[in-house]
Amino acid sequence: MVEKLRFSDLSKMICFLAITLIVSGMVPNKLLAVQVKSNNATIEFHKTTLASIQEMFYKTRFEKQISLELNELNLKQALREFAEVTGMKLTYRGDIIPDKTVTLTSNSIAVSDALDYMLEDTGLDYQFSQEGYLLIQRAKPNTESVVYVQSISGVVLDAMDGTPIPAVNIVVVGSEESVGGVIGTTSNVEGEFELNVPDDLNTLLITSVGYVEQTVDLNGRTNLTIELERANELLDDIVVVGYGMQRQERVTGSISSVRADELDEQPISDLSTALQGRASGVEIVRSGGDPGASGAIRIRGTGTVNNADPLIVIDGMPSDLRSLNNINSDNVESIDVLKDASSAAIYGNRAANGVILVTTKSGQLDQPLQVKFNSSLGFSQPVNTIDVLDAPTLAELKRERYTNDGIPVNPIWEDPQYQTQRTNWQDELLGTGTIQDYSLSLQGGNSTSSFYVSGNYMDEQGMMESSYFDRYGLKINSSHNISEKLNIRQNLTLSRTSGNTLNTQSAQTGVLWSAIRFHPGLPVKYDDGTYSSSQISGEFGDINNPIFTVEQDSDSESEYRRVLGNVQAEYNILPGLSVRGNLGLDYSLQDFYTYNIIIDDQIRARSRNSLDRRFTENRSILTEAFLDYSNSLGENHDIDVLGGIILEKFQGETFRANRLDFTDESESQRVLDAGNTINLADGTTFEDALLSYLGRLNYAYDDKYLLTASLRYDGSSRFSSDNRWGLFPAFSAGWRISEESFFDGLRSTINNMRITAGWGRSGNQSIARNQFLGLYGQNSQYSFNGAQVRGISQTRIPNRDISWETVEMLNFGLHTRWLEDRVNATIEYFIKDSKDVLLAPPILGTLGTATVPDVNVGEIRNKGFEIELGYSGVIGQFNYNVTGNASFIKNEVTNLNDDFLSSRRYGRPDAEISRTFEGEPIATFFGWKTDGLYQNQQEIDSDPNISNDSRQDIIQPGDVRFIDLNGDGQITGEDRAILGSPHPDMTYGLSLTSGYKNFSLNLHFAGAAGVEIYNADRMQGLDPTYPFNMYAEVENRWNGQGSSNSIPRMTTLRDNQNHRTSDLFIENGNYLRLKSFTLGYEMPAEVNSFLGTRGLRLYVTGINVFTVTPYTGIDPELGYTDGNLQRNVDFAQYPQPRTWTFGLTVDF
Amino acid sequence: MKKNNSIRNRKMSYQFKKNSSRMKSGSVLLLLSFSILALTFLSGCDEGVLDTTPYGQTTSDSFWRTATDAEAAINAVYHPLPSHDLYGHTEMTLINIPSDDEFRAGDHGPHSDLENFTYDATHPYFDISWKNKYEIIQRTNDVLINVAEMDIDQNLKNRILGEAHFMRGFAYWTLAKLFAGVPLILEDDVLNGEYDKPRATLEATYAQIESDFQQAANLLPATHDGANIGRPHSGAAWGYLTMVYMYQEKFQDAIEAGSRVIEGPYPLAASFDENFSIQTQYNPEILFTVGSSEGWRTQAHTIYTTPRPWGGWDFQAPLPDLVEEFEEGDPRQDYSIMMPGDIFDLGGDRGVTEFTADLSPTTGYHFEKYAAWRDAGGLDMNMNIPLLRSAEVYLYVAEAKIRSGGNGDTELNAVRSRAGMPAVTNATMDHIIHERRVELAGEGRRHFDLMRWDKAGIVDIEQIYGEDRGVYDPPRIFVRPKHYYYAIPQNQIDISGGTLEQNPGH
C-alpha cells in the first residue's frame, strides 16, 4: 500500500483536536487581544497605511496593565524584553532603533503608556497587528495630527426577534479617504460595539452575513440601537442567473436557490448530497454510501438516456458533476438551479439537463478581516443489515434441498464442525467509520480590493475497511477595482482528493454481496492467524472471505488533482455599457493505482500478482467575451442587453501501464519497476471544442411587465461540419400582478404576486465523440504460431447525420408572498420534451458487436408540478422557519422508433431486469408475472400456463406458478411484461430551522413516494440453487402444502427458474428520511470574552438519523446502475451510513 | 512616422505617470483583459477550432489502402475466437455441457439450463453466441468487399480472401449447428445496409457454408510456414467441408473432401498428446485451432476447467461414464482426463503434484486436454484450443464409408494405431461411436454426434439422456425435435420486430 497522509489513528485525531482548542481558546486571548473589544481596550484610529491586505496593523490604545522592570537597557533590548513580557512578537524594518538607554520600573503600567515612554523622542511609532505583532516604525509626518473623534456606542439587534447579533461589521463610511485607514469594529456577543468616529464623518455601514446591509447616519447621536432585517428575503431577492444576477421579482424563468446557511455544518464530501430535498424539481439519486460517493442529479426528470447530469458552473466556469466533490461546502455562498429552458437556454450547448450555478464566498469591500475556523469530527455506522441464516439452519436447509431432489446429501452438511454459528459477516464488514473536517477561512477587504481565502481538509474513513475519501482544498477568491472603470476578479480552487471505492456492485466479488453469502460457520480468522476460506468445499460457494478481501486484497487508490480557476476583467466603457472578458482553466490529473496480490488460499485464487497504473489528464480552457448594456429609457423602460462569444477547448490524454510478477509483495515493492513482466502500456489522446455566440434581452416596463428573450448559436466538435450548429432560443414573460393598482386592496394579505410563463430550447451533446466517423480500432489482436499479430477492425459504424439532442420546455409559474413576507408559496408546472434524443438503437445481432452510433430518434417527455412553501414565524424568543417542497414528475418515453433499450444484466443468473419501452418511463422493470406457488401436484397437472410446456413433468409443488401471458401453454421469454417503474411519483423535502436564545435546531427531511425497487440481491438471496448462505426469510420457504405462497422450495435444480426476474422481487420503495439534524449552541458573551473569541459555536449533526420505509433491503435510496437505463435495482450496494458529527466553529 | 510614434508614446507614458502608482499595475491588467477579449474573438472567428482530430483511430476514409491494412483486417477476423464470449467460455459450454460426457460443475446458473434442457429463448448465451459469430461475419464481409478491389500482390490477396471465405464459412457453420438456418448476410447486404433479414432455410445456409469453404479451399495454400502457421489452409477448408457434408449425410462428398486431408500434408501427430501440448500445438494434424497468447489474446477455457487449488475454476467435469468408455490401456484416457494418481508439474512453489479425486468437487475428474502450467507457476495461457484435427477427418471418412455400405477400417485403424490401440476389422457404427467419443472427448463433438445419429436412427438420444447415471448425470428430458437446435435468441427476435422466426418447440 502506498503511504498515505491520513489521520486514521484516533490518537492523532485527539491530538489534532487539542491543537484546535488551543488555537481557538488560549492563543487568541494572548495574541489576538487587539482584535477583541473588551473593556480594557478602546480602538483609537491613527492614519495608517495598509501595507497589504494580509498585514493589517492597527494603532490601538492598550490599557492593559503590566508589570515591567527595565534597568538601563538599550532601547532594542528594552523592546525585546517588553515584547516577551506582553507576549507580542516584535518586528521592525531596517536599522531604525536608535541608541537610547531606557529605564522603566513599574508594577502596573498600561501597555500603551510603556511604549509611549520608551519611544519618546525617537521619531518612532508603534502599531499592533491582529496576529500579535508589535510593529515599530518611523512615525509618519501626519501621524501626530490630531483627529477629533466622537465616541459612539451601540447595540445591534435582530429586527425580527430583538435578539442581539454578534460579529456584525460596523464601518465608518469614507474613513479611508479621510484618515487613510478603514475605521471599523465588530459587535460582541451581546451585540454591543463602541467606535470612535472622526467628527467629519457621519455614516456607518452595518453588515452581517445573513442580514440586510444597513447604513446609519449619526446626526449627532452617540448611542445607537440598530435593528437589522434578516437577509433571507433580501438575499433571496438576488438570484444568480446565466452570466449575471437578477432581482427575484424580475425573474421570469424557474430558478431554485439554496443558501450557504442551509449547507453549513454538514459533514459532506459531496455538495450534491447537501442539495437533496432542498429544491423542488431537483432530485438527487444516491448510488451508494461509500466515502466520496456522488449522487446523480436529475433536474425535472431524466430527459435523456445519455448523460443526464446538469451543467455545473462554478463562479462562471463551466465544469462537471465531479467538481461538486472537489469543493468544501463551507466555501459555498449559494447554489442556484436553473430548471426551466427559458432560464437555462443561455447555457445552450449543455443546458438540456438544467444548470447548477455555484457561487463561492467572497470578501466585501471595506470589510474588516474575519477569520473563521470550523472543525468537526463524526462517526458513521450502518443503519441496518440483512438477516441471513445462521450456521445450523443453513446446514439444515442445504440438506433439505438434497432430500427434496432425491440425491445424497453432500457430507459437508452433516459435519458438525460447520454447524456452529461463528460469524455475522455483515457485522464484521460494517464497522464504525469516521469523518473529520477542518476549514479555516479569512475574508476581508479595503476600499478597492476584497478577498476570501480558505484552506480545508476532510477525511472520511468508511464503515468498511479500506474504503475512504479525503480531500485537501484551497480556495482563493479576490476582486480588485483597478480604477473606477476596471474591475478584475479571480477565483481559484485547488483540490486534491483521494480515495478507494470498494467493489459493491458485483454479484461475483462485491464485498457486501459476499458478506451476505459467506458461510456463517467459519471464523474470520483461524487461531493461527490465517483467514478462513470456502476452499473447504465447493458447497460453500466461490466467494472469498470478505474480511480478507477488504483487509488484504483492496489495495487501490484513485487520486484526483484539480485546478479550477478563472480571471475576469470588466471594463465600464460608458455608464451602463460594459465589456467583460473571462479566461478560465480547468485542469485535472487523475491517477489510479491498483495492486492485486497472489491469492492461493481463497477460492477465487489469483496466480499472478500485478500492478496497474492509469493516468488521465484533462485540460479545458474557456475564453469568453461579453458586451453588456443596461439602462433605463425614460421613466418606465428598463432594458438589459447582453451579447457574447464563448470558446471552450478540451484536451486530454490517458496513459496506462501494467506489470505482472512481483517477486516481493511487500508494500515498498508495489511500484511498476519491481514487476518482472510488462503486461501492457496503453495511451490515448482526445480533444473536443465548443464555440458559441449568445445574446439576451431583459426588458421591464414599469417594473410590472417583464420580458426575457435569449438566443444562442452553438457549434460542437462532436458533430460533423454539416450538422454541428444548433440554435437555442428562449422567451419568457412575467406579470407582477401585485404592482397593479387593482391589487391595492389585497396587498396587505398578499404582498407579492407574480405569474410567469416561458418557453425555451436547449441542447445536449454529451455523447461519445467521433460518432460521425467510421472508425477502425487497432485492438483486434490475435496470435499465430505463438507470434502476436495486430488486427484492425471496424469498431464504429458511422452516423454522418448525428446532431444535437434538444430539449424544449414550457414553464408556468405562480409566485406569491403573504402576510408581510412570512409566507411564500410558489407553484410551477412544466412540460419538458426531449427531442432527437441520441439513442444507440438495439443492435441487430447480424451487425455483430461493433458499436453502432447513436441516432437522433428518441423522444422523452417529463412533465409535472412543483410546489414550494415556506413560513417563518416568531413566538417570543423562539423563531422558526419551515419550508417544504414537493415535485410530481411523470416520465415517459414517447418515441423510441418502435424499439426498446436493454440494460445491464444482474450477476450470476445473468438476469435481465430493466428495459426501456416506448410509452413507458425509462428503465422499467421487465420480467415474468407470477401467481403464487404450486401447492400440490394437481395444481401443476391442471395448470393451463404450462399445459404445453416440456417442463411440466419436472415442475414440482413449491415451484413458482409463472403466468403464460401469450397463451401458448408454455412459459417463455414471450411471457414477460413490465413489472414496475423505478421513478417516484413524488419526491419531497421538509426543513425546519429554528432558534431559541443561544440554541438553534435544524431538521431536514427528504423522501420519495410512489416508487418501486427491484430487489435483485434478495432474488439471489432466496435462491437455493447457489452454494451460498441465504436470507433468513427462507426459513419460511414452501415445505408442504400451504406453507408458503411466495418463497419457493429448497432444491438444487433450476428447472423452473423460480428465481428469474419476476414480480416476486418488486418492492415498495417509499421512504421518509430525517436526512439531517443539527443542534447548535452559540456560546454566551462571557465565554467569548474569556476565550478572546468573537463567536464560538458548538454543534452536533446527525445524517440519515432515521428512515421510515416498507422496503426490506438495506437502503431504499438506490441510484443508477447503468447510465440512465437501470435504476433502483438493489445489488447490495454500499449502504448509506448514519453519521453523528460534533463540531465547533470559531470566529476570531 | 517614426518620430510621430515616439511622441505619441511619450505622451502616453506621461499620462500613465500622472495617475497613481496603482494604475501602473492596472494598465498591465487592462492589457491582459483586452488580450482575453482578443483571444476569444480571434479564435472564435475561426470555425476550424471545431474540427478535432480522432487521435490513434483510423477512419474509414484512410483505411483499406495498403497491403498492411489488408493483413491487419484479416488478422482482426480471428480476434473474437479466444474471447470469453466464444471459445474462451460461452461456446464451450453451449457445445459441451448438454452431452453425457461431462457435468457442468461450476456455479453459473445458465449452465444448469443447458445441461437439463430447461432453457428458453431468453438464455443469455444464445444472444452472446449469435452476436459474436456475426461479428466475425461482418469482419469477413468487410475484407471480401474491400480487399478484392485492392491492388496488392496476388498471392497475398488470394490468401487473405481465402481466409475471409474460410472464416465466414466457419462462422455460419457454427451458427447453423446451434440454431439451424440463420439470416445470411453477404457482401451485397453489407453494401445495401440490409441486416434485418429473415432466416434462410437450413439447406440454403449449408449451401452458403459449402460455397465459402470451397472458395477457401481454392484460394488458400496447402500449408503455411513461419509466422503464418496457424492460419487456415486449404486442408482446413477440406476438413470442414467433410464435416459439413457428414451433417447432411452427403457421404460421397465427405469421402472425397476427407481424402484431400488424408492424402494431404496433414499427418497424424506421432503421439496423441502432441495436439494438447504448447510446444507442439501447431503440428500438421491441427487443421484449425484457436490461438491463445498470454497477455495478448488469451482464452479462458483453461481456467474454467482446471482444479481450483491449481489456479482454475472446476467447471465442466468429465463424468465416470466417459472415463469408463476408454478401453483398458488406452493412453488417450490418461492424456484427456486427470485421473487420481496422475502426476502434474504445476511449476513454481507447487512443482510436481499428484491429482487426487478431492481436487474435483463434483465428479472426481477434470479434463486435461486444455491444461498447462508455467514453469514459474500459474496456468499457462499460451494453450490453444484445437477446433479441428485430421484424426477427426479420418473418423468421418471411416463413418461415411461404413454408412454408405463400405469398409472404414483403414481410416479408423489409423487413428487407433496412433494411440497404440489394436486394429479392428469390419468396423461398425458402434466402433465409430466409441472411437469418436474417446478420441474427441471434451472437444465439443459428442452432443452433436448423438443428435446427428439420432436423426439417422442410429442411436436414441432421448433414451441415452433419460438414463439415470447418478448424482451428476441424472435423467434429463431431451425433446425431439425441439432440442435438436437451440432457441433463436429472444432478444434478437424482439429487436427484429418479428422478422426472425423461432425454432419449433421453443
CSV table of N, CA and C in Angstrom, one decimal, chain A residues 482 542 569 603 608 623 625 645 647 685 687 689 691 693 717 724 770 774-776 778 780-785 788-793 843 845-850 900 908 910 915 950 970 973-974 976 1026 1054-1055, chain B residues 26 33 37 40-41 43-44 49-55 58-60 64 72-73 75-76 78-79 107 109 112 118 122 124 134-135 139 142 195 226-227 229 231 282 289 291 293-294 296-297 308 374 482 490 492 494 505:
chain,number,residue,atom,x,y,z
A,482,ILE,N,-9.5,48.2,-10.1
A,482,ILE,CA,-8.3,48.8,-10.5
A,482,ILE,C,-8.4,50.3,-10.7
A,542,ASP,N,-18.1,-20.0,-4.4
A,542,ASP,CA,-16.8,-19.4,-4.8
A,542,ASP,C,-16.7,-18.0,-4.4
A,569,ALA,N,-12.2,40.2,-16.2
A,569,ALA,CA,-12.0,41.6,-16.2
A,569,ALA,C,-13.2,42.3,-16.8
A,603,ILE,N,-10.9,-19.1,-2.4
A,603,ILE,CA,-11.4,-19.9,-3.5
A,603,ILE,C,-11.3,-19.2,-4.9
A,608,ARG,N,-1.1,-14.8,-10.4
A,608,ARG,CA,0.0,-13.8,-10.6
A,608,ARG,C,-0.4,-12.5,-10.0
A,623,THR,N,-12.5,30.7,-23.0
A,623,THR,CA,-12.4,32.1,-23.2
A,623,THR,C,-13.8,32.7,-23.5
A,625,ALA,N,-16.1,36.5,-24.0
A,625,ALA,CA,-16.1,38.0,-24.0
A,625,ALA,C,-17.6,38.4,-24.1
A,645,ILE,N,-19.5,35.9,-26.8
A,645,ILE,CA,-18.9,34.8,-27.6
A,645,ILE,C,-18.1,34.0,-26.7
A,647,LEU,N,-15.6,30.4,-26.3
A,647,LEU,CA,-14.9,29.3,-26.9
A,647,LEU,C,-14.4,28.4,-25.8
A,685,THR,N,-5.3,9.9,-26.8
A,685,THR,CA,-5.3,11.4,-26.8
A,685,THR,C,-6.7,11.8,-27.4
A,687,GLU,N,-9.6,15.3,-28.0
A,687,GLU,CA,-9.9,16.7,-27.9
A,687,GLU,C,-11.4,17.0,-28.3
A,689,ALA,N,-14.2,20.6,-28.8
A,689,ALA,CA,-14.3,22.1,-28.8
A,689,ALA,C,-15.8,22.5,-28.9
A,691,LEU,N,-18.0,26.2,-29.6
A,691,LEU,CA,-17.9,27.6,-29.9
A,691,LEU,C,-19.4,28.1,-29.9
A,693,TYR,N,-22.1,31.7,-29.7
A,693,TYR,CA,-22.5,33.1,-29.8
A,693,TYR,C,-23.8,33.2,-29.1
A,717,SER,N,-17.8,20.1,-31.7
A,717,SER,CA,-16.9,19.2,-32.5
A,717,SER,C,-17.4,17.8,-32.5
A,724,ARG,N,-23.1,20.5,-37.2
A,724,ARG,CA,-22.6,20.8,-35.8
A,724,ARG,C,-23.2,22.1,-35.2
A,770,ASN,N,-16.7,11.5,-32.0
A,770,ASN,CA,-16.4,11.0,-33.3
A,770,ASN,C,-17.4,10.0,-33.9
A,774,GLY,N,-16.5,6.7,-39.4
A,774,GLY,CA,-16.4,5.3,-39.3
A,774,GLY,C,-15.0,5.0,-38.7
A,775,LEU,N,-14.9,4.3,-37.7
A,775,LEU,CA,-13.6,4.2,-37.1
A,775,LEU,C,-13.1,2.7,-37.1
A,776,TYR,N,-11.9,2.6,-37.3
A,776,TYR,CA,-11.2,1.3,-37.3
A,776,TYR,C,-10.3,1.3,-36.1
A,778,GLN,N,-7.5,-0.4,-33.4
A,778,GLN,CA,-6.3,-1.2,-33.6
A,778,GLN,C,-6.1,-2.3,-32.6
A,780,SER,N,-7.6,-5.4,-32.3
A,780,SER,CA,-8.1,-6.7,-32.6
A,780,SER,C,-7.0,-7.7,-32.8
A,781,GLN,N,-6.2,-7.9,-31.7
A,781,GLN,CA,-5.0,-8.8,-31.8
A,781,GLN,C,-5.4,-10.2,-31.9
A,782,TYR,N,-4.4,-11.0,-32.3
A,782,TYR,CA,-4.6,-12.5,-32.3
A,782,TYR,C,-3.2,-13.0,-32.3
A,783,SER,N,-3.0,-14.3,-32.3
A,783,SER,CA,-1.7,-14.9,-32.4
A,783,SER,C,-1.7,-16.1,-33.3
A,784,PHE,N,-0.6,-16.2,-34.1
A,784,PHE,CA,-0.4,-17.3,-35.0
A,784,PHE,C,1.0,-17.9,-34.7
A,785,ASN,N,1.0,-19.2,-34.5
A,785,ASN,CA,2.3,-19.9,-34.2
A,785,ASN,C,3.0,-19.2,-33.1
A,788,GLN,N,2.5,-12.8,-31.9
A,788,GLN,CA,1.4,-11.9,-31.8
A,788,GLN,C,1.2,-11.0,-33.0
A,789,VAL,N,0.0,-10.9,-33.6
A,789,VAL,CA,-0.2,-10.1,-34.7
A,789,VAL,C,-1.3,-9.1,-34.3
A,790,ARG,N,-1.2,-7.9,-34.9
A,790,ARG,CA,-2.2,-6.9,-34.7
A,790,ARG,C,-3.3,-6.9,-35.7
A,791,GLY,N,-4.5,-6.7,-35.3
A,791,GLY,CA,-5.6,-6.6,-36.3
A,791,GLY,C,-6.3,-5.3,-36.2
A,792,ILE,N,-6.8,-4.9,-37.3
A,792,ILE,CA,-7.6,-3.7,-37.3
A,792,ILE,C,-9.0,-4.0,-37.8
A,793,SER,N,-10.0,-3.6,-37.0
A,793,SER,CA,-11.4,-3.9,-37.5
A,793,SER,C,-12.2,-2.7,-37.2
A,843,ILE,N,-29.0,-3.2,-31.2
A,843,ILE,CA,-28.2,-3.6,-32.4
A,843,ILE,C,-28.7,-4.9,-32.9
A,845,GLY,N,-28.3,-8.3,-34.1
A,845,GLY,CA,-27.2,-9.2,-33.9
A,845,GLY,C,-26.4,-9.4,-35.1
A,846,THR,N,-27.1,-9.3,-36.3
A,846,THR,CA,-26.5,-9.6,-37.6
A,846,THR,C,-25.4,-8.6,-37.9
A,847,LEU,N,-25.4,-7.5,-37.2
A,847,LEU,CA,-24.4,-6.4,-37.4
A,847,LEU,C,-23.1,-6.8,-36.6
A,848,GLY,N,-23.2,-7.8,-35.7
A,848,GLY,CA,-22.0,-8.1,-34.9
A,848,GLY,C,-22.0,-7.3,-33.7
A,849,THR,N,-20.8,-7.0,-33.2
A,849,THR,CA,-20.6,-6.3,-31.9
A,849,THR,C,-20.0,-4.9,-32.0
A,850,ALA,N,-19.7,-4.5,-33.3
A,850,ALA,CA,-19.2,-3.1,-33.4
A,850,ALA,C,-20.2,-2.1,-32.8
A,900,PHE,N,-36.8,-1.0,-28.3
A,900,PHE,CA,-36.6,-0.9,-26.8
A,900,PHE,C,-35.1,-0.9,-26.5
A,908,ARG,N,-25.0,-13.5,-11.2
A,908,ARG,CA,-24.8,-15.0,-11.6
A,908,ARG,C,-25.9,-15.4,-12.5
A,910,ASP,N,-27.4,-13.8,-14.6
A,910,ASP,CA,-27.3,-13.0,-15.8
A,910,ASP,C,-28.7,-12.6,-16.1
A,915,ARG,N,-35.7,-2.7,-18.8
A,915,ARG,CA,-35.8,-2.4,-20.3
A,915,ARG,C,-36.5,-1.1,-20.4
A,950,SER,N,-42.7,-28.4,-22.0
A,950,SER,CA,-42.0,-29.7,-21.8
A,950,SER,C,-41.5,-29.9,-20.4
A,970,GLN,N,-46.9,-22.4,-22.6
A,970,GLN,CA,-45.5,-22.6,-22.2
A,970,GLN,C,-45.1,-21.3,-21.6
A,973,GLY,N,-39.8,-16.5,-23.0
A,973,GLY,CA,-39.4,-15.1,-23.0
A,973,GLY,C,-40.5,-14.2,-23.5
A,974,GLU,N,-41.5,-14.8,-24.3
A,974,GLU,CA,-42.6,-14.0,-24.8
A,974,GLU,C,-43.6,-13.7,-23.7
A,976,ARG,N,-43.0,-12.2,-20.9
A,976,ARG,CA,-42.6,-11.2,-20.0
A,976,ARG,C,-43.4,-9.9,-20.2
A,1026,TYR,N,-27.8,-21.9,-5.5
A,1026,TYR,CA,-26.4,-21.4,-5.4
A,1026,TYR,C,-25.8,-21.9,-4.1
A,1054,ARG,N,-32.6,-25.9,-11.2
A,1054,ARG,CA,-33.2,-24.6,-11.7
A,1054,ARG,C,-34.2,-24.9,-12.8
A,1055,ASP,N,-34.8,-26.0,-12.8
A,1055,ASP,CA,-35.7,-26.4,-13.9
A,1055,ASP,C,-36.8,-25.4,-14.1
B,26,GLY,N,-2.6,48.5,-13.0
B,26,GLY,CA,-3.8,48.5,-13.7
B,26,GLY,C,-3.7,48.4,-15.2
B,33,SER,N,-6.7,42.0,-19.9
B,33,SER,CA,-8.1,41.7,-20.1
B,33,SER,C,-8.5,41.9,-21.6
B,37,LEU,N,-10.1,39.2,-24.4
B,37,LEU,CA,-11.1,39.5,-25.4
B,37,LEU,C,-10.6,39.2,-26.8
B,40,THR,N,-10.5,35.6,-27.5
B,40,THR,CA,-11.8,35.0,-27.7
B,40,THR,C,-12.3,35.3,-29.1
B,41,PHE,N,-12.2,36.5,-29.5
B,41,PHE,CA,-12.7,36.9,-30.8
B,41,PHE,C,-11.9,36.2,-31.9
B,43,SER,N,-10.0,33.5,-31.9
B,43,SER,CA,-10.2,32.1,-32.1
B,43,SER,C,-11.6,31.8,-32.4
B,44,GLY,N,-12.5,32.6,-31.9
B,44,GLY,CA,-14.0,32.4,-32.1
B,44,GLY,C,-14.3,32.5,-33.6
B,49,VAL,N,-11.7,25.6,-35.2
B,49,VAL,CA,-11.4,25.0,-33.9
B,49,VAL,C,-12.3,23.8,-33.6
B,50,LEU,N,-13.4,23.8,-34.4
B,50,LEU,CA,-14.4,22.7,-34.1
B,50,LEU,C,-14.0,21.4,-34.8
B,51,ASP,N,-13.0,21.5,-35.7
B,51,ASP,CA,-12.5,20.3,-36.4
B,51,ASP,C,-11.4,19.6,-35.5
B,52,THR,N,-11.8,18.6,-34.8
B,52,THR,CA,-10.9,17.9,-33.9
B,52,THR,C,-10.3,16.6,-34.6
B,53,THR,N,-9.3,16.2,-34.0
B,53,THR,CA,-8.6,15.0,-34.6
B,53,THR,C,-8.9,13.8,-33.8
B,54,PRO,N,-9.3,12.7,-34.5
B,54,PRO,CA,-9.5,11.4,-33.8
B,54,PRO,C,-8.2,10.7,-33.6
B,55,TYR,N,-7.4,11.1,-32.6
B,55,TYR,CA,-6.1,10.6,-32.4
B,55,TYR,C,-6.1,9.1,-32.2
B,58,THR,N,-8.1,5.0,-36.8
B,58,THR,CA,-8.1,5.1,-38.2
B,58,THR,C,-9.5,5.3,-38.7
B,59,THR,N,-9.7,6.3,-39.6
B,59,THR,CA,-11.1,6.5,-40.1
B,59,THR,C,-11.3,5.6,-41.3
B,60,SER,N,-12.5,5.5,-41.6
B,60,SER,CA,-12.8,4.6,-42.8
B,60,SER,C,-12.2,5.3,-44.1
B,64,TRP,N,-7.9,0.7,-45.7
B,64,TRP,CA,-8.0,0.0,-47.0
B,64,TRP,C,-7.2,0.5,-48.1
B,72,ALA,N,-3.9,-6.5,-41.7
B,72,ALA,CA,-4.4,-6.2,-40.4
B,72,ALA,C,-5.9,-6.5,-40.3
B,73,ALA,N,-6.6,-6.3,-41.4
B,73,ALA,CA,-8.0,-6.5,-41.5
B,73,ALA,C,-8.3,-8.0,-41.4
B,75,ASN,N,-6.4,-10.3,-40.0
B,75,ASN,CA,-6.0,-10.7,-38.6
B,75,ASN,C,-7.1,-10.5,-37.6
B,76,ALA,N,-7.8,-9.3,-37.8
B,76,ALA,CA,-8.9,-9.0,-36.9
B,76,ALA,C,-10.0,-10.0,-36.9
B,78,TYR,N,-10.0,-13.1,-36.7
B,78,TYR,CA,-9.8,-14.2,-35.8
B,78,TYR,C,-9.9,-13.7,-34.3
B,79,HIS,N,-9.8,-12.4,-34.1
B,79,HIS,CA,-9.8,-11.9,-32.8
B,79,HIS,C,-10.9,-12.3,-31.9
B,107,ASP,N,-20.7,-22.9,-11.0
B,107,ASP,CA,-21.9,-22.4,-10.4
B,107,ASP,C,-22.6,-21.3,-11.3
B,109,GLY,N,-25.5,-20.2,-13.1
B,109,GLY,CA,-26.9,-20.7,-13.3
B,109,GLY,C,-27.3,-21.1,-14.7
B,112,SER,N,-26.9,-24.8,-15.9
B,112,SER,CA,-27.8,-25.9,-15.5
B,112,SER,C,-29.0,-26.0,-16.5
B,118,THR,N,-33.7,-27.1,-19.9
B,118,THR,CA,-34.8,-26.3,-19.3
B,118,THR,C,-34.7,-24.8,-19.7
B,122,THR,N,-34.7,-16.8,-23.8
B,122,THR,CA,-34.0,-15.7,-23.2
B,122,THR,C,-32.6,-16.1,-22.6
B,124,PRO,N,-29.1,-16.2,-21.9
B,124,PRO,CA,-28.2,-15.1,-22.3
B,124,PRO,C,-27.1,-15.6,-23.3
B,134,TYR,N,-21.7,-13.3,-35.7
B,134,TYR,CA,-22.0,-12.3,-36.8
B,134,TYR,C,-20.9,-11.2,-36.8
B,135,GLU,N,-20.2,-11.0,-35.7
B,135,GLU,CA,-19.1,-10.0,-35.7
B,135,GLU,C,-18.0,-10.6,-36.6
B,139,ARG,N,-16.7,-8.8,-40.2
B,139,ARG,CA,-15.3,-8.5,-40.5
B,139,ARG,C,-14.9,-9.2,-41.8
B,142,ASP,N,-16.3,-7.3,-44.7
B,142,ASP,CA,-15.6,-6.1,-44.9
B,142,ASP,C,-14.3,-6.4,-45.7
B,195,TYR,N,-29.5,-5.6,-42.9
B,195,TYR,CA,-29.2,-6.5,-41.9
B,195,TYR,C,-30.4,-7.2,-41.3
B,226,GLY,N,6.4,-20.5,-41.2
B,226,GLY,CA,6.8,-19.4,-40.3
B,226,GLY,C,5.7,-18.8,-39.5
B,227,ALA,N,5.6,-17.5,-39.5
B,227,ALA,CA,4.7,-16.8,-38.6
B,227,ALA,C,3.2,-17.0,-39.1
B,229,ILE,N,1.9,-20.0,-39.8
B,229,ILE,CA,1.4,-21.3,-39.4
B,229,ILE,C,0.3,-21.0,-38.3
B,231,ARG,N,-2.7,-20.1,-39.5
B,231,ARG,CA,-3.8,-19.6,-40.4
B,231,ARG,C,-4.4,-20.8,-41.1
B,282,TYR,N,1.1,-26.6,-32.8
B,282,TYR,CA,0.9,-26.2,-34.2
B,282,TYR,C,1.4,-27.3,-35.2
B,289,THR,N,-7.2,-24.1,-35.2
B,289,THR,CA,-7.1,-24.0,-33.8
B,289,THR,C,-7.3,-22.6,-33.4
B,291,GLY,N,-5.9,-19.7,-31.5
B,291,GLY,CA,-4.6,-19.3,-30.9
B,291,GLY,C,-4.8,-18.5,-29.6
B,293,SER,N,-2.5,-16.5,-26.6
B,293,SER,CA,-1.2,-16.0,-26.3
B,293,SER,C,-1.3,-15.2,-25.1
B,294,GLU,N,-0.5,-15.6,-24.1
B,294,GLU,CA,-0.6,-15.0,-22.8
B,294,GLU,C,-0.5,-13.5,-22.8
B,296,TRP,N,-2.0,-11.3,-24.3
B,296,TRP,CA,-2.3,-10.6,-25.6
B,296,TRP,C,-3.7,-11.0,-26.0
B,297,ARG,N,-3.9,-12.2,-26.4
B,297,ARG,CA,-5.3,-12.6,-26.7
B,297,ARG,C,-5.4,-14.0,-26.0
B,308,ARG,N,-9.5,-25.8,-8.9
B,308,ARG,CA,-9.4,-24.5,-8.2
B,308,ARG,C,-8.1,-24.3,-7.5
B,374,ARG,N,2.8,-22.9,-16.2
B,374,ARG,CA,4.1,-22.3,-16.5
B,374,ARG,C,5.1,-22.8,-15.5
B,482,LYS,N,-37.5,-30.4,-30.7
B,482,LYS,CA,-37.2,-29.1,-30.0
B,482,LYS,C,-35.7,-28.9,-29.7
B,490,GLN,N,-34.2,-14.7,-27.9
B,490,GLN,CA,-35.4,-13.9,-27.8
B,490,GLN,C,-35.1,-12.4,-28.1
B,492,GLN,N,-33.0,-11.2,-30.1
B,492,GLN,CA,-32.9,-10.9,-31.5
B,492,GLN,C,-34.2,-10.9,-32.2
B,494,ASP,N,-37.0,-10.0,-30.6
B,494,ASP,CA,-37.6,-8.7,-30.2
B,494,ASP,C,-37.0,-7.6,-31.1
B,505,GLY,N,-41.0,-25.5,-31.3
B,505,GLY,CA,-41.0,-26.1,-29.9
B,505,GLY,C,-40.5,-25.1,-28.9
